[in-house]
PDB file of C-alpha atoms in Angstrom:
ATOM      1  CA  PHE A  47      -0.653  -3.797  -8.014  1.00 73.00           C
ATOM      2  CA  ASP A  48      -3.243  -1.202  -6.880  1.00 76.00           C
ATOM      3  CA  THR A  49      -3.722   2.054  -4.495  1.00 80.00           C
ATOM      4  CA  SER A  50      -6.821   3.084  -5.120  1.00 77.00           C
ATOM      5  CA  TYR A  51      -9.980   3.273  -2.600  1.00 70.00           C
ATOM      6  CA  CYS A  52      -9.772   0.819   0.335  1.00 77.00           C
ATOM      7  CA  GLY A  53      -9.888  -0.803   3.177  1.00 79.00           C
ATOM      8  CA  GLY A  54      -6.276  -2.627   2.813  1.00 84.00           C
ATOM      9  CA  MET A  55      -5.047   0.347   1.293  1.00 87.00           C
ATOM     10  CA  ARG A  56      -6.497   2.302   3.902  1.00 88.00           C
ATOM     11  CA  TYR A  57      -4.928   0.943   6.796  1.00 90.00           C
ATOM     12  CA  ILE A  58      -1.657   0.941   4.845  1.00 92.00           C
ATOM     13  CA  ALA A  59      -2.224   4.832   4.761  1.00 92.00           C
ATOM     14  CA  ASP A  60      -2.754   5.215   8.248  1.00 92.00           C
ATOM     15  CA  ILE A  61       0.714   3.812   8.382  1.00 93.00           C
ATOM     16  CA  VAL A  62       2.685   5.321   5.832  1.00 94.00           C
ATOM     17  CA  ASN A  63       1.493   8.596   7.463  1.00 93.00           C
ATOM     18  CA  GLU A  64       2.297   8.184  10.765  1.00 93.00           C
ATOM     19  CA  LEU A  65       5.786   6.506  10.225  1.00 94.00           C
ATOM     20  CA  GLN A  66       6.412   9.936   7.748  1.00 94.00           C
ATOM     21  CA  GLU A  67       5.069  12.035  10.762  1.00 94.00           C
ATOM     22  CA  ARG A  68       7.477  10.679  12.451  1.00 95.00           C
ATOM     23  CA  GLY A  69      10.552  11.174  10.160  1.00 94.00           C
ATOM     24  CA  VAL A  70      10.412   7.444   8.824  1.00 94.00           C
ATOM     25  CA  ASN A  71      11.461   7.621   4.578  1.00 94.00           C
ATOM     26  CA  ALA A  72       8.459   5.417   4.264  1.00 95.00           C
ATOM     27  CA  LYS A  73       7.247   5.152   0.847  1.00 95.00           C
ATOM     28  CA  VAL A  74       3.991   3.764  -0.951  1.00 95.00           C
ATOM     29  CA  VAL A  75       5.142   1.613  -4.250  1.00 95.00           C
ATOM     30  CA  GLN A  76       2.751   0.146  -6.729  1.00 94.00           C
ATOM     31  CA  ILE A  77       3.421  -2.314 -10.154  1.00 94.00           C
ATOM     32  CA  LYS A  78       0.441  -1.927 -12.376  1.00 91.00           C
ATOM     33  CA  ARG A  79      -1.929  -5.225 -13.621  1.00 86.00           C
ATOM     34  CA  ASN A  80      -2.287  -3.939 -16.577  1.00 84.00           C
ATOM     35  CA  PRO A  81       0.151  -1.045 -18.151  1.00 83.00           C
ATOM     36  CA  GLN A  82      -1.733   0.758 -19.570  1.00 83.00           C
ATOM     37  CA  GLY A  83      -4.236   0.930 -16.938  1.00 78.00           C
ATOM     38  CA  ASN A  84      -4.883   3.900 -14.380  1.00 78.00           C
ATOM     39  CA  THR A  85      -5.642   4.333 -10.785  1.00 77.00           C
ATOM     40  CA  GLN A  86      -6.676   6.691  -8.553  1.00 81.00           C
ATOM     41  CA  PRO A  87      -4.141   6.791  -5.649  1.00 84.00           C
ATOM     42  CA  LEU A  88      -6.105   7.163  -2.409  1.00 84.00           C
ATOM     43  CA  ASP A  89      -6.695  10.574  -1.415  1.00 85.00           C
ATOM     44  CA  GLU A  90      -5.910  10.269   2.472  1.00 87.00           C
ATOM     45  CA  LEU A  91      -2.051   9.499   1.032  1.00 89.00           C
ATOM     46  CA  ARG A  92       0.480  12.377   2.167  1.00 90.00           C
ATOM     47  CA  VAL A  93       3.292  11.136  -0.174  1.00 89.00           C
ATOM     48  CA  ALA A  94       2.284  10.078  -4.128  1.00 90.00           C
ATOM     49  CA  PRO A  95       3.391   6.236  -4.753  1.00 93.00           C
ATOM     50  CA  TYR A  96       5.692   5.486  -7.100  1.00 94.00           C
ATOM     51  CA  VAL A  97       4.057   3.919 -10.023  1.00 94.00           C
ATOM     52  CA  PHE A  98       5.828   0.690 -12.309  1.00 95.00           C
ATOM     53  CA  ASP A  99       4.529   0.043 -15.177  1.00 93.00           C
ATOM     54  CA  THR A 100       5.778  -3.285 -15.002  1.00 94.00           C
ATOM     55  CA  THR A 101       7.598  -6.355 -12.597  1.00 95.00           C
ATOM     56  CA  GLU A 102      10.842  -5.872 -15.269  1.00 96.00           C
ATOM     57  CA  ASP A 103      11.160  -2.239 -14.469  1.00 96.00           C
ATOM     58  CA  PHE A 104       9.830  -2.445 -11.228  1.00 96.00           C
ATOM     59  CA  LEU A 105      12.439  -4.752 -10.124  1.00 96.00           C
ATOM     60  CA  LYS A 106      15.309  -3.060 -12.385  1.00 96.00           C
ATOM     61  CA  LYS A 107      14.464   0.814 -10.955  1.00 96.00           C
ATOM     62  CA  PHE A 108      13.726   0.818  -7.770  1.00 97.00           C
ATOM     63  CA  GLU A 109      16.837   0.850  -6.028  1.00 96.00           C
ATOM     64  CA  GLU A 110      17.342   4.543  -7.882  1.00 95.00           C
ATOM     65  CA  THR A 111      13.948   5.465  -7.823  1.00 95.00           C
ATOM     66  CA  VAL A 112      12.317   4.788  -4.015  1.00 96.00           C
ATOM     67  CA  PHE A 113      15.485   3.995  -1.990  1.00 95.00           C
ATOM     68  CA  GLU A 114      19.193   1.934  -1.672  1.00 95.00           C
ATOM     69  CA  LYS A 115      18.585   0.493   1.787  1.00 95.00           C
ATOM     70  CA  GLY A 116      15.434  -0.224   3.832  1.00 96.00           C
ATOM     71  CA  VAL A 117      12.178  -3.265   4.882  1.00 96.00           C
ATOM     72  CA  VAL A 118      10.175  -3.685   1.586  1.00 97.00           C
ATOM     73  CA  VAL A 119       6.866  -4.582   2.285  1.00 96.00           C
ATOM     74  CA  ALA A 120       5.144  -7.026   0.334  1.00 96.00           C
ATOM     75  CA  ALA A 121       1.021  -6.240   1.208  1.00 93.00           C
ATOM     76  CA  THR A 122      -0.146  -9.304  -0.300  1.00 91.00           C
ATOM     77  CA  ALA A 123       1.149 -12.806  -0.179  1.00 91.00           C
ATOM     78  CA  GLU A 124       1.122 -12.435  -4.661  1.00 90.00           C
ATOM     79  CA  LEU A 125       4.068  -9.823  -4.355  1.00 94.00           C
ATOM     80  CA  VAL A 126       6.582 -12.357  -2.215  1.00 95.00           C
ATOM     81  CA  GLN A 127       8.009 -13.103  -4.935  1.00 95.00           C
ATOM     82  CA  ILE A 128       8.573 -10.176  -6.749  1.00 96.00           C
ATOM     83  CA  ILE A 129      10.276  -8.720  -3.262  1.00 96.00           C
ATOM     84  CA  GLU A 130      12.290 -11.036  -2.776  1.00 95.00           C
ATOM     85  CA  THR A 131      13.693 -11.135  -6.370  1.00 96.00           C
ATOM     86  CA  LEU A 132      14.543  -7.766  -5.414  1.00 96.00           C
ATOM     87  CA  CYS A 133      16.016  -8.155  -1.871  1.00 96.00           C
ATOM     88  CA  ASN A 134      17.973 -11.074  -3.056  1.00 94.00           C
ATOM     89  CA  ASN A 135      19.837  -8.810  -5.811  1.00 92.00           C
ATOM     90  CA  SER A 136      21.042  -6.596  -2.953  1.00 91.00           C
ATOM     91  CA  LYS A 137      22.871  -6.799   0.137  1.00 87.00           C
ATOM     92  CA  LYS A 138      20.804  -3.704   1.906  1.00 95.00           C
ATOM     93  CA  LEU A 139      17.208  -4.428   1.728  1.00 96.00           C
ATOM     94  CA  ILE A 140      15.202  -6.582   3.200  1.00 96.00           C
ATOM     95  CA  PRO A 141      12.304  -8.651   2.493  1.00 96.00           C
ATOM     96  CA  SER A 142       8.788  -8.556   4.343  1.00 96.00           C
ATOM     97  CA  LEU A 143       4.767  -9.635   4.324  1.00 96.00           C
ATOM     98  CA  LEU A 144       1.905  -8.227   6.040  1.00 95.00           C
ATOM     99  CA  ALA A 145      -0.911 -10.510   5.944  1.00 94.00           C
ATOM    100  CA  GLN A 146      -3.989  -8.926   6.294  1.00 92.00           C
ATOM    101  CA  SER A 147      -6.279 -12.169   6.236  1.00 90.00           C
ATOM    102  CA  ASP A 148      -6.130 -15.859   6.035  1.00 91.00           C
ATOM    103  CA  ASP A 149      -5.039 -16.437   2.431  1.00 89.00           C
ATOM    104  CA  MET A 150      -5.059 -19.402   2.315  1.00 90.00           C
ATOM    105  CA  ALA A 151      -8.184 -20.393   4.018  1.00 87.00           C
ATOM    106  CA  LEU A 152      -9.778 -17.954   1.369  1.00 83.00           C
ATOM    107  CA  ALA A 153      -8.109 -19.429  -1.855  1.00 86.00           C
ATOM    108  CA  ALA A 154     -10.898 -20.218  -4.154  1.00 81.00           C
ATOM    109  CA  ASP A 155      -8.977 -23.472  -5.784  1.00 87.00           C
ATOM    110  CA  GLN A 156      -6.458 -25.386  -4.808  1.00 92.00           C
ATOM    111  CA  LYS A 157      -3.730 -24.573  -6.904  1.00 93.00           C
ATOM    112  CA  THR A 158      -4.194 -20.764  -5.987  1.00 90.00           C
ATOM    113  CA  LYS A 159      -3.820 -22.424  -2.519  1.00 91.00           C
ATOM    114  CA  SER A 160      -0.275 -23.773  -3.040  1.00 93.00           C
ATOM    115  CA  PHE A 161       0.852 -21.056  -4.510  1.00 92.00           C
ATOM    116  CA  ILE A 162      -0.038 -18.221  -1.230  1.00 92.00           C
ATOM    117  CA  GLU A 163       1.448 -21.651   0.927  1.00 92.00           C
ATOM    118  CA  ASN A 164       4.751 -21.509  -1.331  1.00 92.00           C
ATOM    119  CA  SER A 165       4.447 -17.446  -0.970  1.00 93.00           C
ATOM    120  CA  TYR A 166       4.762 -17.827   3.089  1.00 92.00           C
ATOM    121  CA  LYS A 167       7.026 -20.256   3.719  1.00 90.00           C
ATOM    122  CA  LEU A 168       9.457 -17.874   0.460  1.00 91.00           C
ATOM    123  CA  ALA A 169       8.973 -14.990   3.112  1.00 92.00           C
ATOM    124  CA  LYS A 170      11.039 -14.359   5.523  1.00 86.00           C
ATOM    125  CA  ASN A 171       9.377 -11.602   7.752  1.00 94.00           C
ATOM    126  CA  VAL A 172       5.948 -12.036   8.049  1.00 96.00           C
ATOM    127  CA  ILE A 173       3.721  -8.835   9.547  1.00 96.00           C
ATOM    128  CA  THR A 174      -0.431  -9.210  10.465  1.00 95.00           C
ATOM    129  CA  ASN A 175      -2.839  -7.072  11.069  1.00 94.00           C
ATOM    130  CA  SER A 176      -4.342  -9.075  14.009  1.00 94.00           C
ATOM    131  CA  LYS A 177      -3.253 -11.134  17.036  1.00 95.00           C
ATOM    132  CA  TRP A 178      -5.557 -13.636  15.217  1.00 94.00           C
ATOM    133  CA  LEU A 179      -4.139 -13.802  12.122  1.00 95.00           C
ATOM    134  CA  ASN A 180      -0.938 -13.998  13.749  1.00 95.00           C
ATOM    135  CA  ASP A 181      -2.067 -16.554  16.061  1.00 95.00           C
ATOM    136  CA  GLN A 182      -3.677 -18.490  13.207  1.00 94.00           C
ATOM    137  CA  LEU A 183      -0.788 -18.159  10.633  1.00 94.00           C
ATOM    138  CA  ASN A 184       1.195 -19.480  14.079  1.00 93.00           C
ATOM    139  CA  LYS A 185      -1.030 -22.344  14.277  1.00 93.00           C
ATOM    140  CA  GLU A 186      -2.183 -24.001  11.240  1.00 91.00           C
ATOM    141  CA  TYR A 187       1.297 -23.046   8.666  1.00 91.00           C
ATOM    142  CA  GLY A 188       3.637 -23.065  10.397  1.00 91.00           C
ATOM    143  CA  VAL A 189       4.964 -19.515   9.478  1.00 92.00           C
ATOM    144  CA  SER A 190       6.747 -17.533  11.736  1.00 90.00           C
ATOM    145  CA  THR A 191       5.828 -14.158  12.341  1.00 94.00           C
ATOM    146  CA  LEU A 192       7.216 -10.694  13.848  1.00 94.00           C
ATOM    147  CA  GLY A 193       4.135  -9.505  15.145  1.00 94.00           C
ATOM    148  CA  TRP A 194       1.083  -7.922  14.495  1.00 94.00           C
ATOM    149  CA  VAL A 195      -0.117  -3.284  13.931  1.00 93.00           C
ATOM    150  CA  HIS A 196      -3.717  -3.728  14.614  1.00 90.00           C
ATOM    151  CA  PRO A 197      -6.007  -0.817  11.632  1.00 89.00           C
ATOM    152  CA  GLY A 198      -6.872   1.711  13.423  1.00 81.00           C
ATOM    153  CA  TYR A 199     -10.600   4.033  13.413  1.00 76.00           C
ATOM    154  CA  ASP A 200     -11.860   6.636  12.707  1.00 74.00           C
ATOM    155  CA  ALA A 201     -13.364   8.002  16.225  1.00 77.00           C
ATOM    156  CA  ASP A 202     -15.810  10.477  14.164  1.00 77.00           C
ATOM    157  CA  LEU A 203     -17.340   7.623  12.540  1.00 69.00           C
ATOM    158  CA  PHE A 204     -17.324   4.650  14.815  1.00 70.00           C
ATOM    159  CA  TYR A 205     -18.760   5.898  19.029  1.00 70.00           C
ATOM    160  CA  PRO A 206     -20.741   4.271  20.901  1.00 70.00           C
ATOM    161  CA  ARG A 207     -24.311   5.363  20.156  1.00 69.00           C
ATOM    162  CA  GLU A 208     -27.156   5.995  22.862  1.00 68.00           C
ATOM    163  CA  ARG A 209     -28.786   2.088  22.073  1.00 62.00           C
ATOM    164  CA  GLU A 210     -32.164   2.575  24.178  1.00 68.00           C
ATOM    165  CA  LYS A 211     -33.084   4.702  21.033  1.00 63.00           C
ATOM    166  CA  GLY A 212     -31.961   2.224  18.187  1.00 67.00           C
ATOM    167  CA  ASP A 213     -33.359  -1.366  17.438  1.00 72.00           C
ATOM    168  CA  ASP A 214     -32.800  -3.862  20.475  1.00 78.00           C
ATOM    169  CA  ARG A 215     -32.661  -7.371  18.918  1.00 83.00           C
ATOM    170  CA  PRO A 216     -28.527  -8.136  18.365  1.00 88.00           C
ATOM    171  CA  THR A 217     -27.062  -7.262  15.235  1.00 90.00           C
ATOM    172  CA  VAL A 218     -24.746  -8.515  13.031  1.00 92.00           C
ATOM    173  CA  MET A 219     -22.611  -6.447  10.450  1.00 92.00           C
ATOM    174  CA  ILE A 220     -20.698  -8.670   7.931  1.00 92.00           C
ATOM    175  CA  PRO A 221     -18.728  -7.607   5.165  1.00 89.00           C
ATOM    176  CA  LEU A 222     -20.053  -9.130   1.812  1.00 91.00           C
ATOM    177  CA  LEU A 223     -17.154  -7.464  -1.141  1.00 83.00           C
ATOM    178  CA  SER A 224     -17.071  -8.650  -4.483  1.00 77.00           C
ATOM    179  CA  GLY A 225     -14.124  -6.802  -5.358  1.00 71.00           C
ATOM    180  CA  TYR A 226     -10.772  -9.008  -4.969  1.00 68.00           C
ATOM    181  CA  PRO A 227     -11.451 -12.935  -4.396  1.00 69.00           C
ATOM    182  CA  PHE A 228      -9.272 -13.017  -1.279  1.00 71.00           C
ATOM    183  CA  LYS A 229     -11.963 -10.641   0.765  1.00 77.00           C
ATOM    184  CA  GLY A 230     -14.463 -13.872   1.479  1.00 81.00           C
ATOM    185  CA  LEU A 231     -18.167 -13.053  -0.565  1.00 86.00           C
ATOM    186  CA  GLU A 232     -19.177 -16.847  -0.604  1.00 87.00           C
ATOM    187  CA  ARG A 233     -17.625 -17.624   3.661  1.00 87.00           C
ATOM    188  CA  GLY A 234     -19.699 -14.200   5.058  1.00 91.00           C
ATOM    189  CA  VAL A 235     -22.953 -15.546   3.168  1.00 94.00           C
ATOM    190  CA  SER A 236     -22.002 -19.475   4.033  1.00 93.00           C
ATOM    191  CA  VAL A 237     -21.221 -17.145   8.037  1.00 94.00           C
ATOM    192  CA  ALA A 238     -24.451 -15.646   7.873  1.00 96.00           C
ATOM    193  CA  ASN A 239     -26.953 -18.410   6.885  1.00 96.00           C
ATOM    194  CA  GLU A 240     -25.340 -20.531  10.062  1.00 96.00           C
ATOM    195  CA  LEU A 241     -26.216 -17.440  12.279  1.00 96.00           C
ATOM    196  CA  TRP A 242     -29.829 -17.399  10.309  1.00 96.00           C
ATOM    197  CA  LYS A 243     -30.221 -20.926  11.147  1.00 96.00           C
ATOM    198  CA  LEU A 244     -28.196 -21.311  14.706  1.00 96.00           C
ATOM    199  CA  ALA A 245     -31.396 -18.414  15.893  1.00 95.00           C
ATOM    200  CA  GLN A 246     -34.137 -19.688  14.044  1.00 95.00           C
ATOM    201  CA  GLU A 247     -33.334 -22.604  15.827  1.00 96.00           C
ATOM    202  CA  LYS A 248     -33.028 -21.090  19.501  1.00 94.00           C
ATOM    203  CA  GLY A 249     -36.091 -18.823  18.921  1.00 94.00           C
ATOM    204  CA  THR A 250     -33.937 -15.800  18.867  1.00 93.00           C
ATOM    205  CA  GLU A 251     -34.738 -12.090  16.814  1.00 92.00           C
ATOM    206  CA  ILE A 252     -31.846 -11.408  15.487  1.00 94.00           C
ATOM    207  CA  ARG A 253     -30.522  -8.321  12.499  1.00 93.00           C
ATOM    208  CA  ILE A 254     -27.983  -9.582  10.441  1.00 95.00           C
ATOM    209  CA  LEU A 255     -26.849  -5.895   7.329  1.00 93.00           C
ATOM    210  CA  SER A 256     -24.026  -6.294   5.668  1.00 93.00           C
ATOM    211  CA  TYR A 257     -22.359  -3.295   3.463  1.00 89.00           C
ATOM    212  CA  GLY A 258     -20.373  -3.599  -0.049  1.00 88.00           C
ATOM    213  CA  VAL A 259     -23.371  -5.662  -1.981  1.00 88.00           C
ATOM    214  CA  LEU A 260     -27.346  -4.242  -2.793  1.00 90.00           C
ATOM    215  CA  HIS A 261     -28.831  -7.992  -2.075  1.00 90.00           C
ATOM    216  CA  VAL A 262     -28.129 -11.432  -1.829  1.00 93.00           C
ATOM    217  CA  ALA A 263     -30.730 -13.714  -2.945  1.00 91.00           C
ATOM    218  CA  SER A 264     -30.468 -16.742  -1.594  1.00 92.00           C
ATOM    219  CA  SER A 265     -30.371 -14.807   1.737  1.00 94.00           C
ATOM    220  CA  PRO A 266     -33.259 -12.287   2.294  1.00 93.00           C
ATOM    221  CA  PHE A 267     -32.877 -11.906   5.378  1.00 94.00           C
ATOM    222  CA  ILE A 268     -29.797 -10.089   5.269  1.00 94.00           C
ATOM    223  CA  THR A 269     -30.241  -7.074   4.674  1.00 93.00           C
ATOM    224  CA  CYS A 270     -27.497  -5.214   2.406  1.00 92.00           C
ATOM    225  CA  LEU A 271     -26.797  -1.236   2.700  1.00 89.00           C
ATOM    226  CA  GLY A 272     -25.404  -1.179  -0.356  1.00 87.00           C
ATOM    227  CA  LYS A 273     -20.938   0.374  -0.208  1.00 79.00           C
ATOM    228  CA  LEU A 274     -20.071   2.213   2.417  1.00 67.00           C
TER     229      LEU A 274
END
């Protein structure tokens, strides 16, 4: 539904770019949530996405516009039904789901959770982005998976520093992102509160950092770094 800047899209772009370099006809497709809306595709994506205004437009024109044969991957659970419908109408297209989080645990209400659970049951081929999530889906929800593909990292940004020149307190970084419900904002704050409580009980001084928000009124001990 969106190809603009976010962690999930950067992860997808890394995979698509790598596949392109290896000679694979990898494409990114967007179905607009709002036909009148516009989004700026992620700059790191080296191939322009195919954009469809509506689901009906996507189902009607996908094969003639994108490709007639291959694997079609839903980037979120809410796209599974659409992808399954597309592939059921073609013998040459294979449906798949890329699971990027424990969506059932992050669902805001029972209706949303039930919808996601049904989507996972419908998905015939599931790939995850971590071994933890792979095991979680297998164990907690009985979802059979094909395996996992770990996200990469930017070695120019993340590398060992001279720790002795920094802060000696045990430090935890927690993402607190509110732009998408499955980012787990409330759960992140809850984890921070529990960590702080345990540290206080044990008399240990810790540092809790977060990115994505400027402040958390209910938890002033969290050092918020804003958007990175």
